Coordinates of C-alpha atoms and ligand atoms in Angstrom, one line a residue:
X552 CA -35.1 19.1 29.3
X553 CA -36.2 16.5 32.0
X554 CA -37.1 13.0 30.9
X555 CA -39.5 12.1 33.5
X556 CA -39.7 7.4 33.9
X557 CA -42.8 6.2 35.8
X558 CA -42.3 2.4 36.2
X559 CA -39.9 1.3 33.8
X560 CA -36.0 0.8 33.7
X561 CA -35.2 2.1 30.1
X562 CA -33.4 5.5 31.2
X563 CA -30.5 4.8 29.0
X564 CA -32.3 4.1 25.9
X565 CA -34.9 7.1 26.3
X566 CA -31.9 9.8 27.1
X567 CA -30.3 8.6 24.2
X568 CA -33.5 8.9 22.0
X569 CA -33.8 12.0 22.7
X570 CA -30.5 13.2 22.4
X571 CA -30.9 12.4 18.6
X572 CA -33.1 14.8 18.4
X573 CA -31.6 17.5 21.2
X574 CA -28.1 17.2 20.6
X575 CA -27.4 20.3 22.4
X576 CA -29.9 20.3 25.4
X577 CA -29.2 19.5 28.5
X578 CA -31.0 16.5 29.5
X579 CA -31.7 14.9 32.5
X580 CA -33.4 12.1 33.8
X581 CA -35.2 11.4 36.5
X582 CA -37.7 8.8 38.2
X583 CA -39.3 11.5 40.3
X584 CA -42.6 12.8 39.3
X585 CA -44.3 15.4 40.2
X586 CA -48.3 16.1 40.2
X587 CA -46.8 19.7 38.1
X588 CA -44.6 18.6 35.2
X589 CA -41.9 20.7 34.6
X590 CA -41.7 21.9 30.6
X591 CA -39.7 20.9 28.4
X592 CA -39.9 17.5 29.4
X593 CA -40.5 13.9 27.9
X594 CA -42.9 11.7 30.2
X595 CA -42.5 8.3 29.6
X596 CA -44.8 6.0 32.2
X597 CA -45.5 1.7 31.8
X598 CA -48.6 0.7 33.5
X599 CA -48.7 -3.1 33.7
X600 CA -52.0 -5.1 34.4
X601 CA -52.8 -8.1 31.9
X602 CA -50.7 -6.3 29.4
X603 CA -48.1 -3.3 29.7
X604 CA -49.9 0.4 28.7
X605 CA -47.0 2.5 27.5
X606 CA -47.9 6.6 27.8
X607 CA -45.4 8.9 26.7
X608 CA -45.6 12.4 26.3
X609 CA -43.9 15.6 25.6
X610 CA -44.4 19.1 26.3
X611 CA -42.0 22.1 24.8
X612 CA -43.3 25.1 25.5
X613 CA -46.7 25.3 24.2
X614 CA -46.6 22.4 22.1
X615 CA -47.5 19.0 23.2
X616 CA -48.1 15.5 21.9
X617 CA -48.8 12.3 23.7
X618 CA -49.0 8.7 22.6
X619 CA -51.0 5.4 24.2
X620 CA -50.5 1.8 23.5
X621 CA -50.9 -1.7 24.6
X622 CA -48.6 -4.7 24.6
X623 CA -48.1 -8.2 25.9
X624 CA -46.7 -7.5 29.5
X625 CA -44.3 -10.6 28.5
X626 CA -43.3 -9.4 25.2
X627 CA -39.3 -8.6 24.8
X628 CA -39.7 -5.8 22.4
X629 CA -41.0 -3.2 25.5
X630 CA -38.0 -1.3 25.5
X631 CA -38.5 -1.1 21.6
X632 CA -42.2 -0.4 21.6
X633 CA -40.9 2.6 24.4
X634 CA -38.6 4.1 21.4
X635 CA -40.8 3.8 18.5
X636 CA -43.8 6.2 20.3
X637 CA -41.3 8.2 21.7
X638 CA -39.4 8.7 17.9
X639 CA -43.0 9.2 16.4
X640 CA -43.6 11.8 18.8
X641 CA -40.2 13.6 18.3
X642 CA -39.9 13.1 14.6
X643 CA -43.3 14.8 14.2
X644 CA -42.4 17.5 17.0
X645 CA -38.7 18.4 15.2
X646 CA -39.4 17.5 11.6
X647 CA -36.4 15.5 11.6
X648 CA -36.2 11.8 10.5
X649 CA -32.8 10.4 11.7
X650 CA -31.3 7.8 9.3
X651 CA -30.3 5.6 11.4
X652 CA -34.1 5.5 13.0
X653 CA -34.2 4.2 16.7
X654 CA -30.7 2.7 16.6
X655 CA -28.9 4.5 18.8
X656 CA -25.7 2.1 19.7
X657 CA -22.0 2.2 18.7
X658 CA -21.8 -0.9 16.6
X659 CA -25.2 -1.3 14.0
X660 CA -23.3 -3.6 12.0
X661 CA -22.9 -6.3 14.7
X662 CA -26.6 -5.6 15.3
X663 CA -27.4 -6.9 12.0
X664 CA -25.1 -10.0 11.9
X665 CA -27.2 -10.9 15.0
X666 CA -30.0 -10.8 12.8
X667 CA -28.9 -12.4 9.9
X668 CA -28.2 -15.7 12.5
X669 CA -31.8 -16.2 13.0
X670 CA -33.2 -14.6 9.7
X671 CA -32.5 -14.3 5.7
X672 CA -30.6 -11.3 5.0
X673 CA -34.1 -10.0 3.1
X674 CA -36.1 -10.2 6.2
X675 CA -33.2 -8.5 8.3
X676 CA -33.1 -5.7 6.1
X677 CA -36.9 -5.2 6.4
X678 CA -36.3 -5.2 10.3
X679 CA -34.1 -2.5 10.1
X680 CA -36.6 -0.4 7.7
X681 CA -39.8 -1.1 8.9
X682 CA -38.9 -1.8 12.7
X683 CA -36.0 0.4 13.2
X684 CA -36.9 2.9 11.2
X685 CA -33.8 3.3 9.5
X686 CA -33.4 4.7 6.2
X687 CA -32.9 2.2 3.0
X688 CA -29.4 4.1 2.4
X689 CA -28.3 3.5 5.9
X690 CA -29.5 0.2 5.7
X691 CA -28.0 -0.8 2.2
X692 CA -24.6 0.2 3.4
X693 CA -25.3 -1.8 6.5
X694 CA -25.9 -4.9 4.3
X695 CA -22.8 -4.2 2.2
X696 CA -20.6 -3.4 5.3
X697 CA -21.8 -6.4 7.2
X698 CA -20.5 -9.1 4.2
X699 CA -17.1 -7.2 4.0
X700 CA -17.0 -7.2 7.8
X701 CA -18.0 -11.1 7.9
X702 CA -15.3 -11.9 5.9
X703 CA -12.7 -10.4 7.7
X704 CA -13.9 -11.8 11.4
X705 CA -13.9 -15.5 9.8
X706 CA -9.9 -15.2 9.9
X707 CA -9.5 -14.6 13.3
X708 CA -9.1 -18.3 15.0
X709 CA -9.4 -19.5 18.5
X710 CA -6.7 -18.0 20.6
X711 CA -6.0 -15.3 18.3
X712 CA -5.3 -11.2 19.4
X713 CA -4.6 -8.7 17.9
X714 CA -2.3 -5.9 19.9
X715 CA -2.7 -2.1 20.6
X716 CA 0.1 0.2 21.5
X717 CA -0.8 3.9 22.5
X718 CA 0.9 6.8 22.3
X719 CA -0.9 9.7 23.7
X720 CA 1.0 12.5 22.7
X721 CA 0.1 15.2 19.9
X722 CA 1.9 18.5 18.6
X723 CA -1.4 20.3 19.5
X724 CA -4.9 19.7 20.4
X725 CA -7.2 20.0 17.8
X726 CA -10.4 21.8 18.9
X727 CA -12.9 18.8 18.4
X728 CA -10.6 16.1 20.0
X729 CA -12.0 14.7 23.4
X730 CA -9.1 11.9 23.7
X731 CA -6.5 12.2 26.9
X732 CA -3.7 13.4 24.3
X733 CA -1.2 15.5 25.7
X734 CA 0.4 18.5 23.3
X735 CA 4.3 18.5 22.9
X736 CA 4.6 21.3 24.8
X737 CA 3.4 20.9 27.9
X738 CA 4.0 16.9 28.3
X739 CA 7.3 16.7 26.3
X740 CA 9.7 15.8 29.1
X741 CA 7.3 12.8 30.0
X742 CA 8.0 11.3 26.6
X743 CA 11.1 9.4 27.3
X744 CA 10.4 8.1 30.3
X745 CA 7.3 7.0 28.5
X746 CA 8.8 5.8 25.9
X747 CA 11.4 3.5 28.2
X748 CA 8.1 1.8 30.5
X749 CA 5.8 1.4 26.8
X750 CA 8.9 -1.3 25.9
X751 CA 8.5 -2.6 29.6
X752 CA 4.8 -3.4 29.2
X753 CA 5.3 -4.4 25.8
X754 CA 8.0 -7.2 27.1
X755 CA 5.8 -8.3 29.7
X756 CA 2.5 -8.7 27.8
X757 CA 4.4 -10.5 25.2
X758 CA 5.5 -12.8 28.0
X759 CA 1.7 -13.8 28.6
X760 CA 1.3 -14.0 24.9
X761 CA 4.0 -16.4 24.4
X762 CA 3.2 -18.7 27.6
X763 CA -0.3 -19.1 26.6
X764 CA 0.3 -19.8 23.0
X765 CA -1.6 -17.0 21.1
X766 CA -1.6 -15.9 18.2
X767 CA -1.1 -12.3 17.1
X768 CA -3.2 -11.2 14.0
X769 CA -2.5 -7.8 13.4
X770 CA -0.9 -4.5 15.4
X771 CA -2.0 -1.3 15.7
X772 CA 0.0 1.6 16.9
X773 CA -2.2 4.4 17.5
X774 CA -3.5 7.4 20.2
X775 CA -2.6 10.8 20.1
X776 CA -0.2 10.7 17.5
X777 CA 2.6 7.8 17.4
X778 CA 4.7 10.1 14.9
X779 CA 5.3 12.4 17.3
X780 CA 7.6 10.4 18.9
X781 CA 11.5 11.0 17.7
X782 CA 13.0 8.2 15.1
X783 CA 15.2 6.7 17.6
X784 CA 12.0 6.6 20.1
X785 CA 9.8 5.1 17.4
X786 CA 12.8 2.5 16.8
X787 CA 13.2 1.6 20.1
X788 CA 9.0 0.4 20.7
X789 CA 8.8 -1.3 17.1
X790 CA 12.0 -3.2 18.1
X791 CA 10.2 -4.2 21.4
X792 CA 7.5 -5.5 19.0
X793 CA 9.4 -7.2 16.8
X794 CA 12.0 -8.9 19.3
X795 CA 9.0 -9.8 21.8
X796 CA 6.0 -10.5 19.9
X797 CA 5.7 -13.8 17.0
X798 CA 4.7 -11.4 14.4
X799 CA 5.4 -14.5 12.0
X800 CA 1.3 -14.8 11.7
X801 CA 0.7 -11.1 11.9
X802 CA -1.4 -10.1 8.6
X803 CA -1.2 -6.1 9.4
X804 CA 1.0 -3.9 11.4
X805 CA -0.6 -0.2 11.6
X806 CA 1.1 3.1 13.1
X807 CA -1.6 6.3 12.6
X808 CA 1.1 8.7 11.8
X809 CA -2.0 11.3 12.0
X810 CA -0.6 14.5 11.6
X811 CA 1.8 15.5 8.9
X812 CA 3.8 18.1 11.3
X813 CA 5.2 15.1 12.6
X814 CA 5.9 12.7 10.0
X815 CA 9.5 12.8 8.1
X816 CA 11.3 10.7 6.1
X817 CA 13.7 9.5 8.6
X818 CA 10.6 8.4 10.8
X819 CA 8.8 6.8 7.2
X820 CA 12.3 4.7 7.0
X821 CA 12.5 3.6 10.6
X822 CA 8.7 2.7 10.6
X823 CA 9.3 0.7 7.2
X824 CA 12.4 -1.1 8.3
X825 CA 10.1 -2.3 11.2
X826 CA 8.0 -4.3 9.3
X827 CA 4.9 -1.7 9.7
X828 CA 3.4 -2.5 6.4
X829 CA -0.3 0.2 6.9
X830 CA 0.2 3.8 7.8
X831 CA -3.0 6.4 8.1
X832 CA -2.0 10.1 7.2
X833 CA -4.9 11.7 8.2
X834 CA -5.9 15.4 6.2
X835 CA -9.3 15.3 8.2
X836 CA -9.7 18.1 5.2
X837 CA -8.3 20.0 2.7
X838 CA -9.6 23.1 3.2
X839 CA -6.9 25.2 4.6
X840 CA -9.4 27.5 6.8
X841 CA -11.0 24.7 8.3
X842 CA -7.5 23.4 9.2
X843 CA -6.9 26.6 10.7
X844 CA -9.9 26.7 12.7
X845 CA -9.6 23.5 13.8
X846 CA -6.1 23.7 15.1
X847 CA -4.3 21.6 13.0
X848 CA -0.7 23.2 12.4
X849 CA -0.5 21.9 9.4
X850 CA -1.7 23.2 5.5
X851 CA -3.4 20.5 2.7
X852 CA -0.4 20.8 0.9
X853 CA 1.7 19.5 3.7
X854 CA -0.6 16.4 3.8
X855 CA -0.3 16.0 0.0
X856 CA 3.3 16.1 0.3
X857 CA 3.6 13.7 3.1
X858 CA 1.4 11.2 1.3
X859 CA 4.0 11.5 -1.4
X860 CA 7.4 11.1 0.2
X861 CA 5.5 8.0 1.9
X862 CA 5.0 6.2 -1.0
X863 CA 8.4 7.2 -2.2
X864 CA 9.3 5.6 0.9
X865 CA 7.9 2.5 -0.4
X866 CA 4.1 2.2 1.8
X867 CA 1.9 0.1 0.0
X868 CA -0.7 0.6 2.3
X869 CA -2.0 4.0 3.4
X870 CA -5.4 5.2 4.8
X871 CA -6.5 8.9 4.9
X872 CA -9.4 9.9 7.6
X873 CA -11.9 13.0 6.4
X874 CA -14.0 14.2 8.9
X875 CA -17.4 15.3 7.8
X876 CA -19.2 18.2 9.5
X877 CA -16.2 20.4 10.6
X878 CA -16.6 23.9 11.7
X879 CA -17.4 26.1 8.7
X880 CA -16.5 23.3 6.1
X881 CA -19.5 23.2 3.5
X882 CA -21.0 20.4 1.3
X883 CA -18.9 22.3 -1.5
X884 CA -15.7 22.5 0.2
X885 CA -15.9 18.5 1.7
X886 CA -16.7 17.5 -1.8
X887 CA -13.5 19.0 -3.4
X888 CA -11.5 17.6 -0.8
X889 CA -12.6 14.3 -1.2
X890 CA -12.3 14.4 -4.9
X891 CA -9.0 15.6 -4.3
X892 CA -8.6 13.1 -1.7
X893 CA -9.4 10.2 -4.1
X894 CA -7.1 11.2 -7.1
X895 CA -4.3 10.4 -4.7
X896 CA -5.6 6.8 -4.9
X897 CA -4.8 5.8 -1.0
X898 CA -6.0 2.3 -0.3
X899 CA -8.8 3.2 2.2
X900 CA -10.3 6.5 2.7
X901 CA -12.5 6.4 6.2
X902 CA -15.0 9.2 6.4
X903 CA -15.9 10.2 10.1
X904 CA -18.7 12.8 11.1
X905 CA -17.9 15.4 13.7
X906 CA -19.0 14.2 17.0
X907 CA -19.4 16.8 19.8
X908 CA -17.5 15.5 22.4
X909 CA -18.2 17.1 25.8
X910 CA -14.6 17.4 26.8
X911 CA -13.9 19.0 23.6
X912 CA -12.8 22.7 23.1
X913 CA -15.2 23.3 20.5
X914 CA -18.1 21.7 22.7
X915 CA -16.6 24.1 25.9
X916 CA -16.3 27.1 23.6
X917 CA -20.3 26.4 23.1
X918 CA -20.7 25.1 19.5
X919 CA -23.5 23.4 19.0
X920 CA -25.2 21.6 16.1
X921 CA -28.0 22.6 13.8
X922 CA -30.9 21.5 11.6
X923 CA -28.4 23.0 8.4
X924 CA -25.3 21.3 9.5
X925 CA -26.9 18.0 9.9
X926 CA -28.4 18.2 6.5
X927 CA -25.3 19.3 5.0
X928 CA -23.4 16.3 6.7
X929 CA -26.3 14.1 5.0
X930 CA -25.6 15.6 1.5
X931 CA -21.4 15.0 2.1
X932 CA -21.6 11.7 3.2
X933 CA -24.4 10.4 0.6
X934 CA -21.4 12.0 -1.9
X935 CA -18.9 9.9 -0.3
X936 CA -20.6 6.7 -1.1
X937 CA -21.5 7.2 -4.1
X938 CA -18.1 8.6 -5.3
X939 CA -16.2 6.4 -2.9
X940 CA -18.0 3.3 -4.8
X941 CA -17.2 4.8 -7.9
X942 CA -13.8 4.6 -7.7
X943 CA -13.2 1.4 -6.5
X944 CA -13.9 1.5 -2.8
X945 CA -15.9 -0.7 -0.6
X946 CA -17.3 -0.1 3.1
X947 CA -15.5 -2.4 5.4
X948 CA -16.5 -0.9 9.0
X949 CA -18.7 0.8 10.3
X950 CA -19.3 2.3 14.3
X951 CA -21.3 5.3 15.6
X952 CA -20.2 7.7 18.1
X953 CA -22.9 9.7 20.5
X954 CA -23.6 13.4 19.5
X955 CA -22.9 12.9 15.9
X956 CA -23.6 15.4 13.4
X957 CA -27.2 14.4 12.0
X958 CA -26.8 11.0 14.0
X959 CA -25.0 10.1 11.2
X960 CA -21.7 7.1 11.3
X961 CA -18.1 6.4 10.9
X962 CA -17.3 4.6 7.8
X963 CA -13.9 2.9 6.8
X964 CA -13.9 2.0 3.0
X965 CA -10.8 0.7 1.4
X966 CA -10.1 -1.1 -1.9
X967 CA -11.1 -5.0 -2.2
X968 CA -8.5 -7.1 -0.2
X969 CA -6.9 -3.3 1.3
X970 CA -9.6 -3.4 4.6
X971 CA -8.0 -2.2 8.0
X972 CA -8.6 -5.3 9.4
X973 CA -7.5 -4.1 13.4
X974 CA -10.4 -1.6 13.0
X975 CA -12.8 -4.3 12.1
X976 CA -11.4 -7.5 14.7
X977 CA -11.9 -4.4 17.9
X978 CA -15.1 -2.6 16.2
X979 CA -17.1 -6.5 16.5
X980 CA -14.6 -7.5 19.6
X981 CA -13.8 -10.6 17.9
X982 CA -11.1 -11.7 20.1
X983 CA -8.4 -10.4 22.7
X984 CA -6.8 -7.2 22.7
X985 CA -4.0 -6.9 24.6
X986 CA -3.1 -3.3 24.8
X987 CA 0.3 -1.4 26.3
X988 CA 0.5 2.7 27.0
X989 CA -1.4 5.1 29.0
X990 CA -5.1 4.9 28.2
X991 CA -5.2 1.6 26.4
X992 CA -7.8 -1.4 27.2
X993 CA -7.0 -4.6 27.3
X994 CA -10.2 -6.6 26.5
X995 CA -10.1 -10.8 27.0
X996 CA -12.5 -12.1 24.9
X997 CA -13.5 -15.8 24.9
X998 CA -16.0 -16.5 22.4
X999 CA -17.8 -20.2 23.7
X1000 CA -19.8 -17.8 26.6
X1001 CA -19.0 -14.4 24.7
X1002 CA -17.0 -13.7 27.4
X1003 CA -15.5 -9.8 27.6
X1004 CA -13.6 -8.8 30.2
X1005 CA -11.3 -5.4 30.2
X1006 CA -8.3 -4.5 32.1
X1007 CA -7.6 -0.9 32.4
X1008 CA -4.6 1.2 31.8
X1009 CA -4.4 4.8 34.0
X1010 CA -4.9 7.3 31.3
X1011 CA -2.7 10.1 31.4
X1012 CA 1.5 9.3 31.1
X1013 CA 2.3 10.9 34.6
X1014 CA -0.4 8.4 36.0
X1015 CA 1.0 5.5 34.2
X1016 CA 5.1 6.8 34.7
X1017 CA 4.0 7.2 38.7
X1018 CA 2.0 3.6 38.7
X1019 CA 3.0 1.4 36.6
X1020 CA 3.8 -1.5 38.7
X1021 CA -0.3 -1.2 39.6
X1022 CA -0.8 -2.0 35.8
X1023 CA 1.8 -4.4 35.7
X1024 CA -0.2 -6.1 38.6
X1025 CA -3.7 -5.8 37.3
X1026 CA -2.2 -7.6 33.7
X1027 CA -1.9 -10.5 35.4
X1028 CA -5.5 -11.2 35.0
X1029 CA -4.4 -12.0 31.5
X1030 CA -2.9 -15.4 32.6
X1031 CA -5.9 -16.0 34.7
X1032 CA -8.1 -15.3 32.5
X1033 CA -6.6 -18.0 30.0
X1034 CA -6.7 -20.4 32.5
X1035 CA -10.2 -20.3 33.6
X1036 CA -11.8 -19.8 29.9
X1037 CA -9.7 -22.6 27.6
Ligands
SF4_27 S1 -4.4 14.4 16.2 FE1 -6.1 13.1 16.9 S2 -5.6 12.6 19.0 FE2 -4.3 14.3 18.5 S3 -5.4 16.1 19.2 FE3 -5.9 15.8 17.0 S4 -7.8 14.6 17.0 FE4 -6.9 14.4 19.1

């Protein structure tokens, strides 16, 4: 499909319009039009005299539709006014109402804080119905998420971080991962060295941390899969953290210890003895044929046991991720796992959708979503709130992801006063995030001039084994940064 623009700089917006309603097309875009449209296309075109004449149009094979209208040249909305005739256009064209209506970016739920700064939280909702055009569920749970959400942001003070650790490593890929995450068996002798240079970085960002007086609120250790690292590896980065780092503030210390191939009971003990106080075991599902087909080396009942010897091992805290929309799982079989899911009574339960990542082996091996997927997505997640409320859970973050199934979200719902709150400080970038490992993003955040500034890690371990001096160099922005902002 091309997406023909005439006079107007909204490229990104209209791709990712239509890409809610074309998930698998190829789109492109281009300001170049011919006198001979080429079908299928989307023509988009602003004419400005006294006020701005939108025209949009689309043509797919024999079917075409256009729209006209007329607004204040000075108005700010254009770029809105662009995506409502081009959704009207496409909902009629596809017969498909996304729920989330024209809202096409990662974080909704900061969105709608915005609003609520200049409105009542009556009117805000109404903008995201009657404007945005998005559905009354999807903008009930936005309400509720934003007040859980609110209340975890008004902890963080000036000068506080929270820290991220990565360890990119996995015991295999699974097929809908697009992350740099190398498998055990073709990176494993880079995992030591790895290991030694993570407690390098980690000593030297701590150094900036201490010097400038922050103040660390909560640590996650993610990636990849930290587990997958021996005991004696995972002991020697949490003792890094723990001698380096003034954790005597910390409210949360996460490790995703992902997959249960590579949890054990002398890693639960090591992690436990560190202080790490929230682990996720993720099942994704517990359908053993989706696990299969996924990749996952691993059965339900190996997750069902690992949740077990972890709370024998005394964790308090543990999240499980479901992922909704995975390759031959059906409404049925995501139900029974999350009712499964739920009489192990973790504390937070966050339901993701698939997302066809382009770099992903499913997305290479040519999947590609359909109108009966998406609406069996919409029937297992309108299940999850309502059974996920039902027993005691409340939605506490919230993101999107591009290509979802049915354009649908990422929720994390957890037990009152049981929130993730990393997931929530990095998903509204509330303040710094200093982050160590191969593929991690430091972001400096000053919040006076909403200031955001990133530093980037190289993303695979050879790159950050061969050049890790370079990252040592570019962190001394931190210190800079500091000194120019406070
Ligand atoms: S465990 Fe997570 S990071 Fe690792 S391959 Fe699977 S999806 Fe990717």
């Amino acid at each position: 499909m091309i997406i023909y623009i005439k006079n107007h700089e909204f490229h990104y917006e209209t791709e990712n319009l239509a890409r809610v309603f074309f998930p698998n097309e190829k789109i492109e875009v281009t300001n170049t039009v011919p006198d001979e449209l080429i079908s299928p296309y989307i023509y988009t075109a602003f004419d400005n005299g006294e006020n701005t004449a939108i025209t949009t149009e689309i043509r797919i094979g024999d079917y075409q539709d256009s729209r006209k209208a007329e607004f204040r040249t000075d108005s700010s909305d254009l770029e809105l006014e662009l995506a409502l005739l081009i959704y009207d256009m496409l909902v009629k064209y596809t017969g498909v109402t996304p729920p989330w209506g024209v809202l096409t970016g990662v974080r909704p739920i900061k969105l709608f804080r915005r609003l609520l700064q200049d409105t009542s939280l009556e009117e805000a909702a109404d903008y995201f119905k009657k404007r945005l055009m998005v559905s009354e569920e999807k903008t009930n749970l936005a309400i509720e998420t934003e007040k859980h959400e609110q209340a975890i942001i008004a902890l963080s003070q000036d000068k506080s971080y929270s820290l991220y650790i990565s360890v990119p490593f996995c015991p295999s890929r699974c097929s809908y991962c697009s992350f740099v995450s190398a498998s055990v068996e073709r990176a494993k002798h880079l995992i030591e060295p790895y290991t030694e240079l993570l407690c390098r970085e980690l000593e030297e960002t701590a150094e900036y941390a201490k010097k400038l007086g922050l103040r660390l609120e909560s640590v996650y250790m993610g990636g990849g899969t930290p587990t997958t690292l021996s005991a004696e590896q995972m002991q020697r980065v949490l003792t890094a953290v723990n001698n380096n780092f003034d954790l005597s503030e910390c409210r949360e210390f996460t490790i995703e210890a992902g997959r249960p191939d590579t949890i054990t009971e002398e890693k639960l003990n090591v992690i436990k003895a560190c202080g790490v106080d929230r682990i996720s075991i993720n099942p994704q599902t517990l359908n053993d044929d989706v696990l299969r087909i996924i990749g996952r080396r691993h059965t339900a009942q190996d997750t069902i046991d690992t949740f077990l010897l972890a709370r024998r091992c005394g964790f308090t805290h543990i999240n499980m991720d479901l992922i909704a929309g995975l390759p031959s799982e059906t409404a049925e079989s995501f139900i029974d796992t999350l009712d499964r899911i739920t009489q192990l009574d973790p504390e937070s339960i966050t339901i993701h959708t698939l997302a066809m990542k382009r770099s992903s082996t499913l997305t290479q091996d040519g999947k590609t979503l359909n109108k009966e997927e998406a609406e069996a997505v919409a029937q297992m997640l309108s299940y999850a709130n309502k059974k996920l409320h039902a027993c005691g859970y409340i939605p506490y973050y919230l993101y999107r992801q591009s290509r979802m199934t049915g354009n649908m979200e990422n929720t994390g719902w957890s037990k009152p006063g049981r929130e993730g709150i990393y997931n929530v400080f990095v998903m509204d970038e509330t303040h710094t995030v200093l982050a160590c490992g191969a593929g991690a993003v430091t972001k400096l955040k000053e919040n006076k001039n909403n200031t955001l500034e990133r530093i980037f890690n190289f993303k695979y371990p050879y790159e950050y084994i061969d050049r890790f001096n370079e990252i040592t160099e570019r962190k001394k922005r931190i210190g800079t940064f500091y000194a120019e902002h406070y």
